[in-house]
Short mmCIF file of C-alpha atoms in Angstrom, two decimals:
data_model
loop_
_atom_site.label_atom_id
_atom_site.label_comp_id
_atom_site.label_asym_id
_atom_site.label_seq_id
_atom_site.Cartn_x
_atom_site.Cartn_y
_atom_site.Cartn_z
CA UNK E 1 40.16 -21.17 -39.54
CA UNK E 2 41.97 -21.76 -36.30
CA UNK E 3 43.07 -19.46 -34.13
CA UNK E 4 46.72 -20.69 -34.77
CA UNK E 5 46.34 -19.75 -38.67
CA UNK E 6 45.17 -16.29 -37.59
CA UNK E 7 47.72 -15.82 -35.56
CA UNK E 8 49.83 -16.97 -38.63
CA UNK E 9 48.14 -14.14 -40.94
CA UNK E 10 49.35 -11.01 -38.99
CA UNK E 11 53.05 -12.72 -38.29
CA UNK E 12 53.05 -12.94 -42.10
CA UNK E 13 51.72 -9.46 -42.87
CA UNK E 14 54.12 -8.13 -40.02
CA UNK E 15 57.19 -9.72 -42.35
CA UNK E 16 55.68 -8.37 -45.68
CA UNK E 17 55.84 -4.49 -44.09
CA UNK E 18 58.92 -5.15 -42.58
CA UNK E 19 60.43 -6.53 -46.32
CA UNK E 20 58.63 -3.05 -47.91
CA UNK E 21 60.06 -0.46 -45.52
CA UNK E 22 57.16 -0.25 -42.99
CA UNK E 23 58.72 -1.49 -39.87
CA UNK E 24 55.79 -0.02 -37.80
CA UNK E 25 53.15 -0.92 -39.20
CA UNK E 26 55.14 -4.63 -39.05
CA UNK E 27 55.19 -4.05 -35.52
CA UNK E 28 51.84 -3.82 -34.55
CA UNK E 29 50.93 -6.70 -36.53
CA UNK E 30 53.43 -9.00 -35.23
CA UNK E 31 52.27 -7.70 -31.43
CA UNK E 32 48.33 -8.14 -32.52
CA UNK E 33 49.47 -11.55 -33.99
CA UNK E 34 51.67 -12.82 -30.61
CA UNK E 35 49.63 -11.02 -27.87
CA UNK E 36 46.40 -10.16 -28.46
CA UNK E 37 43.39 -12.60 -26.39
CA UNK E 38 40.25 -13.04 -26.32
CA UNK E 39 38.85 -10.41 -22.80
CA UNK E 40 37.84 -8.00 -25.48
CA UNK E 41 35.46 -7.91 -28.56
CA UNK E 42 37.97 -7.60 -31.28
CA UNK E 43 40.16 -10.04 -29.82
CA UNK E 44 37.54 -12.60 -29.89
CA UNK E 45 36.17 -11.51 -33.11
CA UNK E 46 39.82 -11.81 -34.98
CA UNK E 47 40.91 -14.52 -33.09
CA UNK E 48 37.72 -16.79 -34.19
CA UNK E 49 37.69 -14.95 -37.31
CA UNK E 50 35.69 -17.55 -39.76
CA UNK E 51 37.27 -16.69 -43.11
CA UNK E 52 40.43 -16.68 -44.77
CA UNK E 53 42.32 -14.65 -42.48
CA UNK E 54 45.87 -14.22 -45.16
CA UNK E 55 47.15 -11.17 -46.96
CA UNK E 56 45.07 -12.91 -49.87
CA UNK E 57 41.87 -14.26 -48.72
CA UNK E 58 40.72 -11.48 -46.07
CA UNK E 59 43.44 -9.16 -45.45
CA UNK E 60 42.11 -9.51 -41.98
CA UNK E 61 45.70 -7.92 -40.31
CA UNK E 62 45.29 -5.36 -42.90
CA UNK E 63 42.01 -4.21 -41.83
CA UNK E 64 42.75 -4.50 -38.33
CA UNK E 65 45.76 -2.28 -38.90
CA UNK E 66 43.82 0.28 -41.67
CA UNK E 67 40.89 0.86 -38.18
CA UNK E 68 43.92 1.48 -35.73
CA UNK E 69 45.81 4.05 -38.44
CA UNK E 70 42.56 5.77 -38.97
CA UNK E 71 41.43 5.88 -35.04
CA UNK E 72 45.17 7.55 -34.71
CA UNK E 73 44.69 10.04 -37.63
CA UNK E 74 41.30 11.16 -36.02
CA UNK E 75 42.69 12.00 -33.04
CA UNK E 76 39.91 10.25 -30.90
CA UNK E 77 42.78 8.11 -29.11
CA UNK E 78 45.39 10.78 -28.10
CA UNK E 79 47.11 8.44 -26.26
CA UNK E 80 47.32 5.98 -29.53
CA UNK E 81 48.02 8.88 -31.81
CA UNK E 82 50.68 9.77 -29.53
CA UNK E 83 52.69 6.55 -30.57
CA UNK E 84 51.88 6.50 -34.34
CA UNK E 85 54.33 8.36 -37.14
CA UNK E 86 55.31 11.09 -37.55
CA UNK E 87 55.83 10.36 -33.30
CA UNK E 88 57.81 8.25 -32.39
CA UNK E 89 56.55 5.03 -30.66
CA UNK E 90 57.95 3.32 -27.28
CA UNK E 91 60.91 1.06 -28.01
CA UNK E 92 60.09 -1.41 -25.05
CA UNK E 93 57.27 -3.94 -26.83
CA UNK E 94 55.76 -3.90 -23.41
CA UNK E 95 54.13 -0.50 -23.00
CA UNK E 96 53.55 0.01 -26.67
CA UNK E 97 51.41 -3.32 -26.99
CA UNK E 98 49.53 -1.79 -23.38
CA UNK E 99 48.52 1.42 -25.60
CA UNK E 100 47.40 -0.48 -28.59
CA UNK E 101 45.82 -3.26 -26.45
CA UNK E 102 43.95 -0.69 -24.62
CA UNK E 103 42.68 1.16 -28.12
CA UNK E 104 41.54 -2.10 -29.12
CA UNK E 105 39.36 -2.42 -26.36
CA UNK E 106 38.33 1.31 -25.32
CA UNK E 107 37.49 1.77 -29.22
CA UNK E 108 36.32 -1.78 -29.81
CA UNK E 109 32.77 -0.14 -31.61
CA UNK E 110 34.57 1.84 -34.15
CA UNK E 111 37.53 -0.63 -34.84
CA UNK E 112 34.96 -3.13 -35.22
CA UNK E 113 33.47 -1.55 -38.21
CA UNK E 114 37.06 -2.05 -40.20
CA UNK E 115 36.56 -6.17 -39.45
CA UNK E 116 33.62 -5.92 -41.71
CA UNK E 117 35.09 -5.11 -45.06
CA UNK E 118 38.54 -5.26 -47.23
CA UNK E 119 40.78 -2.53 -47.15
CA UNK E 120 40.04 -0.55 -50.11
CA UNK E 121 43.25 0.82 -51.52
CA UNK E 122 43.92 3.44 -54.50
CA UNK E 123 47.43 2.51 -54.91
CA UNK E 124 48.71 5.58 -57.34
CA UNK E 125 52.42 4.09 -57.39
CA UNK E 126 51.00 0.82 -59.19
CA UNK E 127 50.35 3.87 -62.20
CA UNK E 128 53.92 3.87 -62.93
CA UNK E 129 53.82 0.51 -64.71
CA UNK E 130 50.56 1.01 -66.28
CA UNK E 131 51.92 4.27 -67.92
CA UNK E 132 54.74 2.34 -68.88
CA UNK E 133 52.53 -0.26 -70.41
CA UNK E 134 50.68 2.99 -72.44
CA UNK E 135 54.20 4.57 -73.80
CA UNK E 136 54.50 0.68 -75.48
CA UNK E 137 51.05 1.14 -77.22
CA UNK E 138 51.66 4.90 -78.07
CA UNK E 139 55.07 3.77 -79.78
CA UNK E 140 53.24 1.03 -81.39
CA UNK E 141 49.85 2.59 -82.73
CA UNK E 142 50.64 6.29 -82.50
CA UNK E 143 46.83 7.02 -81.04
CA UNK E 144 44.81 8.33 -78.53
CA UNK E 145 43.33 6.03 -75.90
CA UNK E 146 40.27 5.33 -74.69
CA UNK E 147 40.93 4.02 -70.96
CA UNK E 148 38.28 1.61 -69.29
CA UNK E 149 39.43 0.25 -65.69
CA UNK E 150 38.25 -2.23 -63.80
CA UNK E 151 38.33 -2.47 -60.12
CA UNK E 152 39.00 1.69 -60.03
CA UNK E 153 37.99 2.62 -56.24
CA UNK E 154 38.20 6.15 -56.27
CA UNK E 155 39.71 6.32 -59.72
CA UNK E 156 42.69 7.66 -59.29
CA UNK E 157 44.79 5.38 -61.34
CA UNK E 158 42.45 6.38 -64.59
CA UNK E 159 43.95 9.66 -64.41
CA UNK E 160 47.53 8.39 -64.62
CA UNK E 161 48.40 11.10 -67.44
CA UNK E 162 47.92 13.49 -64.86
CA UNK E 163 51.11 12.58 -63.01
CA UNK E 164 54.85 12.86 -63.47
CA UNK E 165 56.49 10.34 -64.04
CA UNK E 166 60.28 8.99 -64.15
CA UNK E 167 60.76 5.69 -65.43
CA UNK E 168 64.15 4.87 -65.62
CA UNK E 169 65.51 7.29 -68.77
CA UNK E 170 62.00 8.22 -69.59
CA UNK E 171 59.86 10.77 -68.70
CA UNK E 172 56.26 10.96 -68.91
CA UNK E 173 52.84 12.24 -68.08
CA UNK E 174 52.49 15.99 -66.85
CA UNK E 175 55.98 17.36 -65.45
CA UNK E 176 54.17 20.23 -63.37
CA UNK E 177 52.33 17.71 -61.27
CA UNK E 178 51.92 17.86 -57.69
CA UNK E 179 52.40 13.64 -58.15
CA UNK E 180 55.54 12.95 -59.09
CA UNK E 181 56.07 8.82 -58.90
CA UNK E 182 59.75 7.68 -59.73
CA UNK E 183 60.21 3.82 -58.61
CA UNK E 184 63.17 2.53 -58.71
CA UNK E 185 63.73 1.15 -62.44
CA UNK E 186 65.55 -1.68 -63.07
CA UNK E 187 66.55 -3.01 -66.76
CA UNK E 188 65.76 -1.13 -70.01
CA UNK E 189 63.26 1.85 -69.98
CA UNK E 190 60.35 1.40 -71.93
CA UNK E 191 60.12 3.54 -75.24
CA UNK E 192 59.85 7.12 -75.12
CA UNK E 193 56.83 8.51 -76.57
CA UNK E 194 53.42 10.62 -76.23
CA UNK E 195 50.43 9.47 -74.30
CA UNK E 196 47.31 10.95 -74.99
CA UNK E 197 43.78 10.49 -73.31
CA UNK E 198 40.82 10.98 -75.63
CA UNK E 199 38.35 9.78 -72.60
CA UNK E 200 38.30 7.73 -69.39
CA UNK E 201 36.11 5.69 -67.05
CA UNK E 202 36.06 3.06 -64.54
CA UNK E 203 33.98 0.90 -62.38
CA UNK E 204 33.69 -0.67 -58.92
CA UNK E 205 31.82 -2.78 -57.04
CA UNK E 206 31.98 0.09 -54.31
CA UNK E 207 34.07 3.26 -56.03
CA UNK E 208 34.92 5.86 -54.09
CA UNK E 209 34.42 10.19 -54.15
CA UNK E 210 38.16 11.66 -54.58
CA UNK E 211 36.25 14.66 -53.16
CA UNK E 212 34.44 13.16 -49.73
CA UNK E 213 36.46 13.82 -46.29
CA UNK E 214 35.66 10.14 -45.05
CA UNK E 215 36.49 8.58 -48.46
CA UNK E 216 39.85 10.17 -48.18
CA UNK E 217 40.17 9.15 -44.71
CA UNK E 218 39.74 5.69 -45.02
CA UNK E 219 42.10 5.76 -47.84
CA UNK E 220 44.69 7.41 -46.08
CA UNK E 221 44.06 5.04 -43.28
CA UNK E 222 44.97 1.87 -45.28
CA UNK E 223 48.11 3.24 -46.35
CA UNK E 224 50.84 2.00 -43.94
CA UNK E 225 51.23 4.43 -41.19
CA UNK E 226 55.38 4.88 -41.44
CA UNK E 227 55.17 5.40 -45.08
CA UNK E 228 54.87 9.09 -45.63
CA UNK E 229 55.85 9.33 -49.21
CA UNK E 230 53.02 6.74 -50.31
CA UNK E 231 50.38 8.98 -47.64
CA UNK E 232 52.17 12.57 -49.46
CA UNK E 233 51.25 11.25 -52.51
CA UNK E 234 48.46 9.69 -52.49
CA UNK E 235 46.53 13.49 -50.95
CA UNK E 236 48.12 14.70 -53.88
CA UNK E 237 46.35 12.60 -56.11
CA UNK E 238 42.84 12.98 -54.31
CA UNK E 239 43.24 16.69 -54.99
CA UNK E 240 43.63 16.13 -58.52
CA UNK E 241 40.86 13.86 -58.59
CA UNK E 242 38.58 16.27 -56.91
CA UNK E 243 38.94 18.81 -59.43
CA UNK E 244 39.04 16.43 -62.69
CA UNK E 245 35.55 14.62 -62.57
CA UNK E 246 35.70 10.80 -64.56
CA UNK E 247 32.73 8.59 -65.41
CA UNK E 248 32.84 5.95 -62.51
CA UNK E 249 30.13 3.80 -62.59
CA UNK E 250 28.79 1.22 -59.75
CA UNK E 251 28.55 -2.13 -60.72
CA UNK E 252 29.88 -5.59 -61.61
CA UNK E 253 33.03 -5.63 -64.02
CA UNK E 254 31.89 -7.97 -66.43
CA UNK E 255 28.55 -6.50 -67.08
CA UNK E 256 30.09 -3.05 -67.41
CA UNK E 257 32.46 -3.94 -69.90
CA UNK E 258 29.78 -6.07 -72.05
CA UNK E 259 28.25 -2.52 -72.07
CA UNK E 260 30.97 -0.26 -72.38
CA UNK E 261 33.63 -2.11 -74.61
CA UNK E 262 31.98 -2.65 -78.13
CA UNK E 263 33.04 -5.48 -80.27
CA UNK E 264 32.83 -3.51 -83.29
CA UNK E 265 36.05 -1.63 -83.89
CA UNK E 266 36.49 1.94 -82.96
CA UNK E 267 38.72 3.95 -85.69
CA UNK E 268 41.10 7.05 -84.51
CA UNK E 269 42.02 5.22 -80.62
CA UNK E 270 43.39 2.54 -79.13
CA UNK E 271 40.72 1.34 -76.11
CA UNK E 272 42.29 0.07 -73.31
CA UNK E 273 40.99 -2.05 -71.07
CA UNK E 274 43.28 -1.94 -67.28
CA UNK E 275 43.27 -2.93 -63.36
CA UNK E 276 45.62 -3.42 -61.30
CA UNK E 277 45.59 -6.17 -58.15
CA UNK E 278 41.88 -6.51 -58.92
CA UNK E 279 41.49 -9.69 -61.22
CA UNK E 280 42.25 -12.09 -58.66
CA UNK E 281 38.96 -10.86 -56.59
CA UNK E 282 36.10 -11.03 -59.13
CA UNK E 283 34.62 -14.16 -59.19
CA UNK E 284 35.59 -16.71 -61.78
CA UNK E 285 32.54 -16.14 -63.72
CA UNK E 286 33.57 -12.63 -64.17
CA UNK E 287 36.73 -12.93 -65.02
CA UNK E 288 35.74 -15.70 -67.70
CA UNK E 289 33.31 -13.04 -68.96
CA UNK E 290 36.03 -10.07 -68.89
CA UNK E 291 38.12 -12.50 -70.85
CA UNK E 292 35.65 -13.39 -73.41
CA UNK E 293 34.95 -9.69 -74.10
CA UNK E 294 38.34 -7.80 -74.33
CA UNK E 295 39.27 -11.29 -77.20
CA UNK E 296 36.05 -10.74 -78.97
CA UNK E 297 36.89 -6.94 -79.51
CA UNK E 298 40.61 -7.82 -79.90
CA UNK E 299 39.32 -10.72 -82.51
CA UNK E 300 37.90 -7.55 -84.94
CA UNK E 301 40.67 -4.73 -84.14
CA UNK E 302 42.58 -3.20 -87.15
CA UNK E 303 45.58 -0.81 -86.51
CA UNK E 304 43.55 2.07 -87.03
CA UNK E 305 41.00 0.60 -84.00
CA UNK E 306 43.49 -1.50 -81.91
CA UNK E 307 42.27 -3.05 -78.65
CA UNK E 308 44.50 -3.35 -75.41
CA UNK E 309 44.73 -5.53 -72.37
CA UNK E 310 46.92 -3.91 -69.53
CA UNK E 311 47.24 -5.96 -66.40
CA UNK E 312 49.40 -5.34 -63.20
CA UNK E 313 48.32 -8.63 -61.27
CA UNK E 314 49.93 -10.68 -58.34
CA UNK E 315 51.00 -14.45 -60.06
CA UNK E 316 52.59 -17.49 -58.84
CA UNK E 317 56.38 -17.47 -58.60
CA UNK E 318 57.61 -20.26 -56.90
CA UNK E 319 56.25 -19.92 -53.27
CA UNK E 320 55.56 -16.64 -53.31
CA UNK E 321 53.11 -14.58 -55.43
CA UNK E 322 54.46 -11.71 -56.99
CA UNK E 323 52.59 -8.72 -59.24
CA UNK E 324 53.36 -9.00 -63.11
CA UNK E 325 52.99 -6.45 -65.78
CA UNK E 326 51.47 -7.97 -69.07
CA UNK E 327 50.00 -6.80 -72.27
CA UNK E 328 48.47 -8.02 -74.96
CA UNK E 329 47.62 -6.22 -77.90
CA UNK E 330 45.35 -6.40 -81.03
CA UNK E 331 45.64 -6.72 -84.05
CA UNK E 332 48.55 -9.78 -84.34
CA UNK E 333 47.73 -10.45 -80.10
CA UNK E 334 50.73 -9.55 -79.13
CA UNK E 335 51.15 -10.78 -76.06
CA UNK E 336 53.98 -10.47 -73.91
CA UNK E 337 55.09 -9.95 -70.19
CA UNK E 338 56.59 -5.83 -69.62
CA UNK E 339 58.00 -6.23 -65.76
CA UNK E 340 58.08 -7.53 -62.38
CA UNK E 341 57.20 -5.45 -59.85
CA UNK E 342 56.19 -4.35 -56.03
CA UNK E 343 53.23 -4.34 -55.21
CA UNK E 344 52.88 -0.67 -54.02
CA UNK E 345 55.38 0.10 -57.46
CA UNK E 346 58.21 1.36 -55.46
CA UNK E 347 59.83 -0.84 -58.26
CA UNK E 348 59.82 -2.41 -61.16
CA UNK E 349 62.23 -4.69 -63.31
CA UNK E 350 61.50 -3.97 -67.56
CA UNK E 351 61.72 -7.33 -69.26
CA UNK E 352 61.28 -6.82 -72.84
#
């Protein structure tokens, strides 16, 4: 990759947070992206970065900005933390790019340790569609589920029934929750009904303990730094998780689920299999193998032992991508696209 295209990465990224109501965080990656040069070891390390360096190859802005966020947090840059919400930063570009331009050099060592890996997010407002997803199964099949994720992290979407939630004229999930997640709802609200969870579990290539200070951290971190409500809740949700231990296993998705997801039908729940913004990472080989499983289980499901596919996955809409809420169901494979939405779920559009 050129240096031109990497440049091109953060100027994109710094548009995307400025679109989803994180102006600050747009505004250190469009400085990083227009000002940042090779004297230092980051700068030469980004700038000749050797991968994909877009919001969906690398994330490389992403990471970049996750390492900053979390040197701020930590307090081991006053000077940076200084300028980073809840304070306010300089207005003149000037002496706010001098600050993060000297972090970036000063902290090179730690920041570098952010280059070497995707940010690993636990988005808990991308929940909101997946429980809206579950109220269309619990109208249909009247059952418990049996939850299996894929691409979990810390897990923290597999406890969705654990949250409140408002979607459009329905309420669901647990109203005493400390997580309460209300997007904004456009269309029809999906049908009202009860979900209940007869068991849970997830895997990850790398998943993450709800209950480790640095796991939280680096969580936090990777949330954008001027969007409180998303930080708020997501601390919320790590408390939950700390107390409410799930079966989260280490490992490759497809191999999991050819353990985990028998073919032969299970009477008295409905299994469903879930991710959200995960799919498009595995390799193709996995995802062909995912694929093949969930159909072979769906091929034998009854409506006593249904089978479920719940996706919330970015797909091609014109020249943009944009995350899609589908489901397909067995018996009959009903398949059929639920909503539109943001990535983060601060919305979502019902279809159906």
């Amino acid at each position: 990759m050129s240096e031109a295209e990497v440049r091109a990465a953060f100027a994109k990224q710094a548009a995307i947070c400025a679109a989803s109501g994180a102006p600050f965080t747009g505004r250190v990656c469009g400085l990083i992206g227009e000002r940042l040069d090779r004297s230092g070891e980051i700068g030469r390390r980004v700038l000749d970065w050797a991968g994909n360096p877009s919001h969906e190859g690398d994330a490389l802005a992403l990471r970049l900005a996750g390492g900053l966020h979390g040197l701020a947090r930590a307090g081991s840059d006053p000077g940076l933390a200084a300028v980073y919400p809840p304070n306010a930063a300089p207005g003149d570009d000037d002496v706010f790019w001098e600050i993060v331009a000297g972090s970036l050099v000063s902290h090179a060592a730690q920041l570098d340790r952010w280059l070497d890996g995707p940010p690993q997010t636990n988005e808990v407002g991308r929940s909101a569609g997946l429980m809206a997803g579950l109220l269309v199964l619990a109208e249909r099949f009247g059952l418990p589920f049996a939850l299996h994720e894929l691409g979990a992290s810390a897990g923290l979407n597999t406890r969705l029934d654990r949250y409140g939630f408002r979607l459009g004229e329905v309420e669901a999930g647990d109203p005493g929750s400390a997580v309460r997640i209300a997007p904004e709802w456009r269309g029809a609200s999906p049908p009202s009904a009860e979900v209940r969870v007869a068991r849970r579990a997830g895997v990850d290539l790398n998943p993450l303990d709800p209950g480790d200070p640095g796991t939280r951290e680096r969580l936090a971190a990777y949330v954008w730094a001027d969007q409180r409500e998303r930080l708020e809740r997501l601390e919320a949700a790590l408390d939950i998780a700390a107390g409410m231990p799930v079966d989260m296993e280490r490992g490759d998705a497809a191999d999991w689920l050819e353990r985990r997801l028998a073919v032969e039908p299970e009477p008295g729940v409905c299994r469903v299999v879930m991710h959200t913004i995960a799919f498009q990472y595995f390799p193709p080989e996995v995802q062909t193998r995912v694929r093949a499983r969930i159909e072979a289980a769906g091929a034998r499901a009854t409506e006593s032992a249904p089978v479920a596919w719940l996706t919330f996955e970015a797909e091609q809409s014109g020249f943009e991508r944009q995350p899609v809420l589908r489901l397909r169901a067995w018996p009959g494979e009903n398949g059929v696209m639920l909503a539109r939405g943001h990535p983060h779920g601060s919305w979502f559009e019902w279809v159906v």
